[in-house]
Short mmCIF file of C-alpha atoms in Angstrom, two decimals:
data_model
loop_
_atom_site.label_atom_id
_atom_site.label_comp_id
_atom_site.label_asym_id
_atom_site.label_seq_id
_atom_site.Cartn_x
_atom_site.Cartn_y
_atom_site.Cartn_z
CA MET A 2 37.55 78.95 64.89
CA PRO A 3 34.21 80.52 64.44
CA LEU A 4 32.71 81.31 61.76
CA VAL A 5 31.42 85.76 62.24
CA CYS A 6 29.65 86.74 59.82
CA PRO A 7 29.77 90.44 58.94
CA ASP A 8 26.68 92.04 61.14
CA GLY A 9 28.42 90.08 63.58
CA ALA A 10 26.42 86.74 64.23
CA VAL A 11 27.87 83.98 65.25
CA VAL A 12 27.95 80.35 62.94
CA ALA A 13 27.64 78.41 66.26
CA TYR A 14 27.93 74.63 64.60
CA ALA A 15 31.20 74.34 62.40
CA TRP A 16 31.79 70.64 62.14
CA LYS A 17 30.33 70.28 58.83
CA ARG A 18 34.38 71.89 57.46
CA GLN A 19 35.70 69.62 59.88
CA LEU A 20 34.26 66.98 57.67
CA ALA A 21 35.28 68.36 54.35
CA GLY A 22 39.02 66.72 54.41
CA GLN A 23 37.97 63.96 55.56
CA ALA A 24 36.58 61.42 52.44
CA GLY A 25 38.45 58.36 53.62
CA ALA A 26 36.85 58.47 57.09
CA SER A 27 34.34 55.31 57.99
CA ALA A 28 30.93 55.94 58.80
CA VAL A 29 31.87 56.06 62.73
CA ASP A 30 34.94 58.52 62.44
CA ARG A 31 32.26 61.13 60.90
CA THR A 32 29.72 60.24 63.65
CA ARG A 33 32.07 60.37 65.91
CA LEU A 34 34.11 63.75 64.92
CA ALA A 35 30.62 65.21 64.81
CA LEU A 36 29.75 64.60 67.63
CA LYS A 37 32.50 65.91 69.11
CA ALA A 38 32.56 69.57 67.43
CA PHE A 39 28.73 69.67 68.17
CA THR A 40 29.54 68.56 71.63
CA ASP A 41 32.85 71.59 71.82
CA GLN A 42 30.97 74.34 69.76
CA LYS A 43 27.66 73.89 72.68
CA ARG A 44 29.32 74.17 75.64
CA ARG A 45 31.55 76.95 74.15
CA PHE A 46 28.30 79.27 72.51
CA PHE A 47 25.82 77.96 74.90
CA PRO A 48 26.74 77.22 78.23
CA HIS A 49 24.14 77.33 79.94
CA LEU A 50 22.64 74.41 78.48
CA ASP A 51 25.39 72.09 80.30
CA ASP A 52 24.37 72.05 83.36
CA GLY A 53 23.53 68.62 84.63
CA LEU A 54 26.10 67.22 82.18
CA ASN A 55 29.41 68.78 84.19
CA GLY A 56 28.50 67.30 87.21
CA GLN A 57 32.34 65.85 87.71
CA SER A 58 33.57 67.86 90.71
CA SER A 59 37.47 68.62 89.85
CA ALA A 60 40.09 69.00 92.71
CA SER A 61 40.89 72.27 90.86
CA GLU A 62 37.84 73.31 91.49
CA SER A 63 36.54 76.58 94.47
CA VAL A 64 33.53 77.86 93.57
CA PRO A 65 30.78 75.32 95.34
CA LYS A 66 27.76 74.37 92.94
CA LYS A 67 24.54 76.08 93.46
CA HIS A 68 21.68 74.16 93.10
CA CYS A 69 18.18 74.04 95.01
CA GLY A 70 18.38 76.98 96.32
CA SER A 71 20.10 79.18 93.19
CA GLN A 72 16.50 78.29 91.97
CA ILE A 73 14.80 80.45 94.41
CA SER A 74 17.02 83.80 93.70
CA THR A 75 16.81 83.08 90.11
CA VAL A 76 12.83 83.96 90.09
CA THR A 77 13.84 86.79 92.95
CA GLN A 78 16.03 87.82 90.34
CA GLN A 79 13.91 88.16 86.87
CA GLU A 80 11.40 89.78 89.23
CA GLU A 81 13.66 92.31 90.18
CA LEU A 82 15.63 92.36 86.78
CA SER A 83 11.96 93.10 85.29
CA ASP A 84 11.84 96.65 86.87
CA TYR A 85 14.97 97.15 84.17
CA ARG A 86 13.16 97.76 80.74
CA THR A 87 14.68 100.49 78.91
CA LEU A 88 18.22 101.70 78.93
CA SER A 89 18.01 104.84 81.53
CA ASP A 90 16.72 101.92 84.31
CA VAL A 91 19.49 100.41 83.55
CA LEU A 92 21.77 103.09 83.24
CA MET A 93 21.11 104.63 86.08
CA HIS A 94 20.89 101.71 88.34
CA VAL A 95 24.17 100.63 87.63
CA GLU A 96 25.72 104.12 88.16
CA LYS A 97 24.16 103.97 91.94
CA ASP A 98 25.75 100.44 92.34
CA MET A 99 28.95 100.91 90.65
CA PRO A 100 30.02 104.63 91.59
CA ASN A 101 33.76 104.27 91.06
CA MET A 102 32.77 103.57 86.76
CA LYS A 103 32.13 106.15 84.76
CA ILE A 104 30.01 105.60 82.02
CA PHE A 105 29.13 107.55 78.85
CA THR A 106 26.69 106.70 76.21
CA TYR A 107 27.47 107.53 72.11
CA GLN A 108 25.10 107.57 69.04
CA ARG A 109 27.77 105.18 66.45
CA LEU A 110 29.78 108.21 64.63
CA ASP A 111 30.03 110.16 67.11
CA TRP A 112 31.81 107.16 69.43
CA LEU A 113 33.72 106.54 66.48
CA LYS A 114 35.02 110.52 66.76
CA ARG A 115 35.47 110.64 70.01
CA ALA A 116 37.95 107.57 69.83
CA SER A 117 40.09 109.25 67.53
CA THR A 118 40.13 111.68 69.92
CA LEU A 119 41.46 109.85 72.26
CA PRO A 120 43.40 109.13 74.60
CA CYS A 121 43.30 111.80 77.01
CA SER A 122 43.15 112.47 81.11
CA ALA A 123 40.13 111.38 82.63
CA GLU A 124 40.17 114.61 83.95
CA GLU A 125 40.20 116.04 80.64
CA PHE A 126 37.36 114.17 78.80
CA LEU A 127 34.82 114.46 81.97
CA MET A 128 35.44 118.65 81.03
CA ASP A 129 35.27 118.23 77.43
CA SER A 130 32.67 115.68 77.89
CA SER A 131 30.17 117.94 79.94
CA LYS A 132 30.29 120.72 77.04
CA GLU A 133 29.88 118.01 74.55
CA HIS A 134 26.72 116.39 75.90
CA ASP A 135 24.66 119.75 77.18
CA PHE A 136 23.01 119.25 74.46
CA HIS A 137 21.57 116.40 75.27
CA ILE A 138 20.91 117.42 79.05
CA SER A 139 19.78 119.77 80.87
CA ASN A 140 19.81 119.89 84.58
CA LYS A 141 20.15 116.51 84.88
CA PRO A 142 23.06 114.62 86.31
CA ARG A 143 26.04 113.04 84.78
CA LEU A 144 24.15 110.53 83.44
CA GLY A 145 21.58 112.51 82.76
CA LEU A 146 24.19 112.44 78.94
CA LEU A 147 21.84 109.65 78.39
CA GLY A 148 18.58 113.05 78.08
CA ALA A 149 15.69 112.15 76.61
CA VAL A 150 16.09 113.13 72.49
CA ALA A 151 19.82 111.16 72.53
CA ALA A 152 17.77 107.70 73.88
CA ASP A 153 16.63 105.88 70.93
CA LYS A 154 19.87 106.75 69.09
CA VAL A 155 22.23 105.54 71.93
CA ALA A 156 24.63 102.91 69.94
CA VAL A 157 27.46 102.45 72.11
CA ILE A 158 28.53 103.08 76.04
CA GLU A 159 31.51 103.91 77.20
CA LEU A 160 33.08 102.19 80.66
CA LEU A 161 35.84 104.03 81.92
CA PHE A 162 37.89 102.81 85.01
CA PRO A 163 40.71 105.80 84.99
CA SER A 164 43.53 104.74 85.09
CA ILE A 165 42.47 100.91 85.00
CA PHE A 166 40.88 99.59 81.77
CA ARG A 167 38.25 101.27 78.82
CA ALA A 168 35.55 98.84 77.61
CA ILE A 169 33.12 99.75 74.47
CA ILE A 170 29.61 98.14 74.36
CA SER A 171 27.63 97.94 71.53
CA LEU A 172 24.11 97.48 71.42
CA HIS A 173 21.79 96.59 68.26
CA PRO A 174 19.46 98.42 67.45
CA ALA A 175 20.25 101.16 68.87
CA GLY A 176 18.59 102.69 71.57
CA SER A 177 17.44 98.75 72.99
CA ILE A 178 18.91 96.85 75.98
CA ASP A 179 21.03 94.80 73.37
CA PRO A 180 23.74 94.39 73.52
CA ASP A 181 25.90 92.54 70.33
CA ALA A 182 30.00 93.34 70.77
CA VAL A 183 32.15 94.21 74.11
CA ALA A 184 35.83 94.91 74.18
CA PHE A 185 37.78 96.06 76.29
CA PHE A 186 41.47 98.89 75.91
CA SER A 187 43.77 100.46 78.06
CA PRO A 188 42.52 103.99 79.10
CA ASP A 189 46.09 105.68 77.43
CA GLU A 190 44.68 103.79 74.47
CA GLY A 191 43.02 105.65 71.00
CA GLY A 192 41.88 105.40 67.14
CA SER A 193 39.62 104.27 64.71
CA TYR A 194 40.14 100.49 66.21
CA VAL A 195 39.09 101.78 69.42
CA HIS A 196 35.43 100.13 69.16
CA ALA A 197 33.10 97.41 70.17
CA ARG A 198 33.88 95.06 67.62
CA GLY A 199 37.82 96.23 67.79
CA PHE A 200 40.93 94.55 69.46
CA SER A 201 42.78 96.43 71.99
CA VAL A 202 47.11 96.60 70.76
CA TYR A 203 48.18 95.06 74.62
CA HIS A 204 47.85 91.25 75.42
CA VAL A 205 46.05 92.05 79.24
CA PHE A 206 43.37 93.71 77.29
CA LYS A 207 42.97 91.19 74.56
CA HIS A 208 42.42 88.36 76.28
CA VAL A 209 40.27 90.01 78.58
CA THR A 210 38.24 90.65 75.07
CA GLU A 211 37.93 87.55 74.04
CA HIS A 212 36.51 85.88 77.56
CA ALA A 213 34.00 88.75 77.15
CA ALA A 214 32.99 87.99 73.84
CA MET A 215 32.45 83.86 74.99
CA ALA A 216 30.35 86.21 78.94
CA LEU A 217 28.03 88.29 76.51
CA GLN A 218 27.38 84.83 74.79
CA HIS A 219 26.61 82.64 77.90
CA PHE A 220 24.37 86.06 79.22
CA LEU A 221 22.17 86.74 75.77
CA GLY A 222 21.41 82.89 76.15
CA THR A 223 20.83 82.72 79.73
CA ASN A 224 18.43 85.88 79.31
CA THR A 225 18.28 88.80 77.08
CA GLU A 226 16.07 91.26 78.52
CA THR A 227 18.94 90.99 81.06
CA ALA A 228 21.85 90.20 79.63
CA LEU A 229 22.92 94.27 78.84
CA TYR A 230 22.75 94.45 83.10
CA SER A 231 24.54 91.25 84.20
CA LEU A 232 27.13 92.03 81.11
CA LEU A 233 27.87 95.46 83.23
CA HIS A 234 28.19 93.89 86.39
CA TRP A 235 30.34 91.53 85.29
CA ILE A 236 32.75 94.49 83.33
CA PHE A 237 32.30 96.31 86.63
CA SER A 238 34.50 93.27 88.77
CA TYR A 239 37.49 94.19 86.34
CA GLN A 240 38.29 97.29 88.09
CA THR A 241 40.74 94.96 90.22
CA LEU A 242 42.32 93.43 87.52
CA PHE A 243 45.74 93.87 88.19
CA THR A 244 45.19 94.30 91.54
CA GLU A 245 43.31 90.79 92.25
CA PRO A 246 45.76 87.39 92.58
CA CYS A 247 44.14 84.19 90.71
CA SER A 248 42.19 82.05 92.78
CA LYS A 249 43.78 79.02 92.65
CA CYS A 250 47.37 80.17 92.48
CA LYS A 251 47.21 82.93 94.52
CA ARG A 252 49.37 85.22 92.23
CA LEU A 253 48.80 88.30 90.39
CA LEU A 254 50.84 87.84 87.57
CA SER A 255 51.86 84.36 85.81
CA MET A 256 53.68 82.93 82.64
CA ASP A 257 50.99 81.52 80.14
CA ARG A 258 52.17 78.74 78.94
CA GLN A 259 50.01 78.71 75.81
CA SER A 260 50.95 82.33 74.38
CA ASP A 261 54.18 82.78 76.60
CA LEU A 262 53.24 86.29 77.74
CA LEU A 263 53.39 87.61 82.24
CA LEU A 264 49.74 88.13 82.42
CA PRO A 265 47.73 89.00 85.27
CA PRO A 266 43.83 86.80 85.75
CA VAL A 267 41.86 88.14 82.76
CA TYR A 268 39.28 85.44 83.01
CA HIS A 269 36.27 86.02 85.17
CA PRO A 270 33.87 83.56 86.13
CA TYR A 271 30.05 85.16 84.59
CA ARG A 272 28.51 81.21 84.38
CA SER A 273 27.15 81.65 87.86
CA PHE A 274 27.79 85.09 87.90
CA CYS A 275 24.86 87.45 90.13
CA ALA A 276 24.16 90.87 89.15
CA ILE A 277 21.25 91.44 91.68
CA LYS A 278 22.47 93.65 94.98
CA SER A 279 19.13 92.76 96.54
CA SER A 280 18.73 94.51 99.33
CA SER A 281 15.65 92.53 100.41
CA PRO A 282 16.33 90.42 103.26
CA GLN A 283 14.73 86.90 101.47
CA SER A 284 17.42 86.46 98.84
CA ILE A 285 20.65 88.39 100.97
CA SER A 286 21.78 85.05 101.75
CA SER A 287 21.78 83.75 98.38
CA THR A 288 23.23 86.61 96.27
CA LYS A 289 25.58 87.50 98.44
CA ASN A 290 27.55 83.65 97.97
CA GLN A 291 26.80 83.93 94.55
CA THR A 292 28.28 87.25 94.36
CA LEU A 293 31.26 86.37 95.86
CA ASP A 294 31.82 84.17 92.98
CA ALA A 295 31.70 87.74 90.40
CA SER A 296 35.49 88.55 93.31
CA HIS A 297 37.16 85.45 91.63
CA ALA A 298 39.63 86.07 89.02
CA TYR A 299 41.24 83.26 87.43
CA HIS A 300 45.07 83.38 85.02
CA VAL A 301 44.18 81.43 81.52
CA GLY A 302 46.15 78.16 82.76
CA CYS A 303 44.50 78.23 85.77
CA PHE A 304 40.41 78.71 85.10
CA SER A 305 38.71 75.44 84.29
CA GLU A 306 35.18 75.15 82.74
CA GLU A 307 33.73 74.30 86.05
CA ALA A 308 34.53 77.58 87.93
CA MET B 6 52.87 106.87 78.83
CA PRO B 7 53.44 103.65 80.12
CA LEU B 8 55.08 103.46 83.59
CA LYS B 9 58.13 102.25 83.99
CA TRP B 10 60.72 101.22 87.18
CA VAL B 11 64.17 101.14 87.02
CA PHE B 12 66.68 99.26 88.91
CA HIS B 13 70.58 99.31 89.48
CA TRP B 14 72.97 96.11 90.03
CA GLN B 15 73.90 96.35 93.62
CA PRO B 16 76.90 94.05 94.19
CA ASN B 17 77.40 92.12 97.13
CA ALA B 18 79.64 93.65 99.71
CA GLY B 19 83.58 92.90 97.83
CA THR B 20 82.70 92.78 94.48
CA THR B 21 82.58 94.84 91.33
CA VAL B 22 80.48 94.45 88.22
CA ASN B 23 81.72 93.07 85.01
CA SER B 24 80.61 92.68 81.73
CA GLN B 25 80.07 88.54 82.16
CA MET B 26 77.12 89.52 84.29
CA ILE B 27 75.59 91.49 82.03
CA ASN B 28 76.19 88.33 79.77
CA GLU B 29 73.83 86.95 82.42
CA VAL B 30 71.60 89.00 82.91
CA SER B 31 69.92 88.92 79.23
CA GLN B 32 70.07 85.30 79.30
CA CYS B 33 68.30 85.35 82.26
CA VAL B 34 65.64 88.31 80.63
CA GLU B 35 65.50 85.62 77.50
CA SER B 36 64.69 82.33 80.09
CA ILE B 37 61.11 84.17 80.89
CA ASN B 38 60.55 84.22 77.66
CA GLY B 39 62.57 87.91 76.95
CA VAL B 40 63.15 88.50 72.75
CA LYS B 41 65.30 90.86 71.94
CA GLU B 42 64.33 94.22 69.73
CA GLY B 43 66.95 96.35 69.93
CA ARG B 44 69.56 98.66 71.19
CA TRP B 45 68.88 101.69 73.59
CA LYS B 46 71.62 104.64 74.72
CA ALA B 47 70.64 107.14 77.41
CA THR B 48 73.46 109.49 78.54
CA LEU B 49 73.82 112.08 81.87
CA THR B 50 75.44 114.89 82.50
CA PHE B 51 77.00 116.39 85.34
CA TYR B 52 76.93 120.37 84.99
CA LYS B 53 79.56 122.06 87.34
CA PRO B 54 79.07 126.25 86.46
CA MET B 55 81.92 128.72 85.32
CA PHE B 56 82.41 131.46 87.31
CA ARG B 57 83.43 134.50 85.50
CA ASP B 58 84.65 136.58 88.21
CA GLN B 59 85.04 134.95 91.96
CA ALA B 60 81.23 134.75 92.69
CA VAL B 61 80.38 132.90 95.76
CA PRO B 62 80.12 129.23 94.84
CA ALA B 63 77.27 127.89 97.11
CA GLU B 64 74.24 129.18 95.47
CA TYR B 65 75.34 127.33 92.27
CA PRO B 66 73.80 123.74 92.33
CA ARG B 67 76.60 121.02 92.27
CA ASP B 68 74.58 117.94 91.44
CA PHE B 69 72.64 119.84 88.53
CA LEU B 70 72.22 116.52 85.79
CA GLY B 71 71.56 116.69 82.19
CA ILE B 72 69.85 113.52 80.40
CA SER B 73 68.64 112.18 77.41
CA LEU B 74 66.57 109.23 77.15
CA PRO B 75 65.94 107.52 73.84
CA GLU B 76 62.06 107.49 73.85
CA GLN B 77 62.38 111.83 73.88
CA PRO B 78 64.79 112.11 71.25
CA ASN B 79 63.85 115.67 70.57
CA ARG B 80 63.87 116.31 74.90
CA TYR B 81 66.25 117.19 77.25
CA TYR B 82 66.21 116.89 80.76
CA PHE B 83 67.64 118.67 84.13
CA ILE B 84 67.43 118.05 87.81
CA ILE B 85 68.89 118.85 90.64
CA ARG B 86 68.55 116.33 93.40
CA SER B 87 68.93 117.70 96.22
CA GLN B 88 66.39 120.79 95.35
CA LYS B 89 63.54 118.91 94.04
CA ILE B 90 64.11 120.04 90.77
CA VAL B 91 62.98 118.84 87.41
CA LEU B 92 63.15 120.39 83.98
CA GLU B 93 61.41 119.12 81.09
CA ALA B 94 63.39 121.43 77.93
CA ASP B 95 63.68 121.21 74.28
CA SER B 96 66.92 119.09 72.43
CA SER B 97 68.69 122.40 71.81
CA ILE B 98 68.89 123.82 75.18
CA GLN B 99 72.35 121.53 74.93
CA MET B 100 73.56 123.58 71.91
CA ILE B 101 72.51 126.96 73.80
CA MET B 102 74.48 125.73 76.70
CA GLU B 103 77.11 125.42 74.82
CA LYS B 104 77.02 129.41 72.82
CA LEU B 105 76.59 130.61 77.40
CA GLN B 106 79.43 128.57 78.65
CA SER B 107 77.37 129.51 81.97
CA TYR B 108 77.70 125.90 82.63
CA LYS B 109 80.35 123.21 81.66
CA SER B 110 80.36 119.02 81.15
CA ARG B 111 82.09 117.84 83.96
CA VAL B 112 81.59 114.11 83.87
CA SER B 113 79.60 112.72 80.94
CA LEU B 114 78.11 108.75 81.63
CA THR B 115 76.10 106.68 78.59
CA PHE B 116 73.27 103.89 79.64
CA GLU B 117 73.39 101.76 76.82
CA GLY B 118 72.33 97.97 75.94
CA PHE B 119 69.65 96.19 74.23
CA GLN B 120 65.74 96.32 74.75
CA TYR B 121 63.64 93.22 75.23
CA GLN B 122 59.85 92.28 74.12
CA LEU B 123 57.89 89.62 77.30
CA GLY B 124 54.00 90.26 75.74
CA ASP B 125 52.84 93.86 77.75
CA PHE B 126 56.38 94.07 79.49
CA GLN B 127 59.28 96.01 77.62
CA LEU B 128 62.65 95.20 79.37
CA ARG B 129 66.08 96.80 78.65
CA VAL B 130 69.44 96.23 80.14
CA GLY B 131 72.17 97.85 80.26
CA LYS B 132 75.69 98.97 81.08
CA VAL B 133 76.68 102.36 82.66
CA ALA B 134 80.27 103.41 81.88
CA PRO B 135 81.82 106.52 81.18
CA SER B 136 80.90 108.16 77.51
CA ALA B 137 84.89 108.49 77.29
CA SER B 138 85.55 105.19 78.31
CA GLU B 139 84.65 101.24 77.89
CA ASN B 140 85.36 101.37 82.02
CA LEU B 141 81.66 99.55 83.71
CA ARG B 142 80.49 101.61 86.24
CA GLY B 143 77.53 99.50 86.86
CA ILE B 144 74.31 97.90 85.62
CA VAL B 145 70.96 99.37 85.41
CA PHE B 146 67.98 97.48 84.18
CA GLU B 147 64.62 98.57 83.33
CA VAL B 148 60.71 97.48 83.15
CA GLU B 149 57.95 99.29 81.57
CA TYR B 150 54.09 97.70 81.47
CA LEU B 151 52.94 99.14 78.80
CA PRO B 152 49.36 98.97 79.22
CA LEU B 153 48.84 101.29 82.27
CA SER B 154 50.51 104.82 83.59
CA SER B 155 49.08 105.46 87.00
CA MET B 156 51.74 104.03 89.26
CA GLU B 157 49.12 103.62 92.04
CA LYS B 158 46.85 101.11 89.95
CA SER B 159 49.81 98.92 88.30
CA ARG B 160 52.62 98.81 91.64
CA GLN B 161 51.46 95.14 92.02
CA ILE B 162 51.75 94.68 88.65
CA LEU B 163 55.18 95.64 88.74
CA ASP B 164 55.73 93.78 92.59
CA GLY B 165 54.54 90.60 90.89
CA PHE B 166 56.95 90.94 88.02
CA VAL B 167 60.00 91.83 89.75
CA GLU B 168 59.27 88.71 92.56
CA ILE B 169 59.63 86.50 89.19
CA TRP B 170 62.52 88.13 88.29
CA GLN B 171 64.11 88.38 91.68
CA GLU B 172 63.05 84.45 91.23
CA ALA B 173 64.75 83.77 87.60
CA MET B 174 68.19 85.81 88.82
CA SER B 175 68.18 83.61 92.01
CA LYS B 176 68.87 80.93 89.53
CA ARG B 177 72.56 82.29 88.22
CA SER B 178 74.04 82.40 91.46
CA LEU B 179 75.11 86.23 90.63
CA PRO B 180 77.36 87.88 93.77
CA GLY B 181 74.38 90.62 93.89
CA HIS B 182 70.49 91.74 93.70
CA PHE B 183 69.01 94.53 91.52
CA MET B 184 67.52 97.35 93.57
CA HIS B 185 64.95 99.02 92.99
CA ILE B 186 64.50 102.37 95.25
CA GLU B 187 61.26 104.93 94.35
CA PRO B 188 61.97 108.83 94.50
CA ASN B 189 59.17 110.88 95.74
CA PHE B 190 58.08 111.71 92.83
CA ALA B 191 55.36 114.00 94.47
CA GLU B 192 58.45 116.34 96.01
CA PHE B 193 59.27 117.16 92.59
CA GLY B 194 56.26 117.89 91.54
CA LEU B 195 54.95 114.72 89.45
CA SER B 196 51.74 113.43 89.59
CA ASP B 197 50.38 109.66 89.73
CA HIS B 198 50.45 109.86 85.85
CA TYR B 199 53.52 108.76 84.75
CA THR B 200 55.66 110.80 82.94
CA SER B 201 59.31 110.54 80.76
CA GLN B 202 60.26 113.29 84.09
CA HIS B 203 59.66 110.49 85.81
CA THR B 204 61.81 108.43 84.07
CA ALA B 205 64.78 111.38 84.71
CA VAL B 206 64.09 111.81 87.92
CA GLN B 207 65.15 107.43 88.52
CA TYR B 208 68.04 107.57 86.48
CA ALA B 209 69.15 110.28 88.85
CA THR B 210 68.59 108.73 91.47
CA VAL B 211 70.29 105.64 90.86
CA MET B 212 73.39 108.36 89.46
CA ALA B 213 73.07 108.71 93.55
CA GLN B 214 73.06 104.89 94.28
CA LEU B 215 76.41 104.09 92.02
CA ILE B 216 78.66 106.62 93.16
CA SER B 217 77.19 105.75 96.78
CA ALA B 218 78.38 101.94 95.80
CA VAL B 219 81.22 103.07 94.37
CA GLN B 220 82.83 105.24 96.80
CA THR B 221 82.10 102.16 99.52
CA ALA B 222 83.37 99.46 97.65
CA GLN B 223 86.61 102.41 97.51
CA GLY B 224 86.53 102.17 101.10
CA VAL B 225 86.39 98.88 101.79
CA ARG B 226 89.50 98.26 99.63
CA ASN B 227 91.43 100.91 101.05
#
């Protein structure tokens, strides 16, 4: 298990702990063990550094590898995403792209107060929130919950898909576009444990949260400036959590062998995830291929690293 | 609250339920990794009006049911299926009815058995018998999916579960199958968000099916 520090930072290379009990091991054994631990954890925490190393194709792989085409569109993406430099920009664009998803922002303590009053129906909340946040907004639309006064203090983003899930993202520092934690919950859950580093009481959301932590690390490792934007779009793909069958076995529910639980496809690929839905002609064909990946979902046992 | 589907056992023509079938169903739940958690019990009562004088009985409903559910120990549910009415009352209403003597209990049935946890699913298997006797009249099966409360959003998940469940049950070769008939909740004024009133309506529907199955079996025998 990786070491998680109190401020949320993760110690990636914990291979030294594995050697601690191996007093009688030869130098070759120690080297072999260190290399294995080093490679495993590098693959897990810095997946973007693995490009080209895992070139073997597998029979189960259904996602086509993108090499040449992706490089051109990556440049286009970066140019476009460079427009999203502030939290307001990011949230405004995300809200346009994702009309079914409700987005709310909070200062850190305000979220803790809010979490303790949950659960409530989405309609009740929308009525409440329009009253609470009138202080911050004047005549702005609902996204104007992020008013000019509060923007630099926003530390928590709540994404709510009514009746499907609630995701909480923590930003650090407040007001930045740097996410440092994310967690998924049932829309009916409430209590002080509902925060970006908390875990749902339900297995399905626990699994999604664990997977989301890795996705977050991947987005941060690839490009910190676009990490929040990518993360929000990736979270959006989970609106089909309870409806879309697994892209490999074609079933919705499957018994996970490891945990003996019946789960829907909780793994959505993030490595080749593309958040851009550009309307510019030159990038349409390449982004079409890439956004197709976003709609794939896999059961834990059906997910392969190459996907 | 989490939504659930209530199933009733539909025996094949010419067969009846027996307690061995309940054991088979329980073993089937355990075969898909269900972990036994405890017991559960619900009751359903048919009420008949008590006439003080020779009042015309036509305006009094013949299908007035009262239901108590284990998840709501302080509540009692009334249903008049023919008029699509469901009502949630405090459980003390039963005492009030006793004192008023306006309606009397005609027949009372008990649904009871074991409860199982299977990850985010909670399952219940129960026998149906008159409260005063052990005469088995039917089997009920409940599937509850804990993370969701919206019936529309959870439909495919429950369908997926039913597929897995039917696969497991088919290996047991029992003379019958579990059936789920979804009532038209909107007719009862109920919304997509699941509540115990939805459960009460499902039990009233199950009851109607069980009565119909018994009558059909009697017809076959005759």
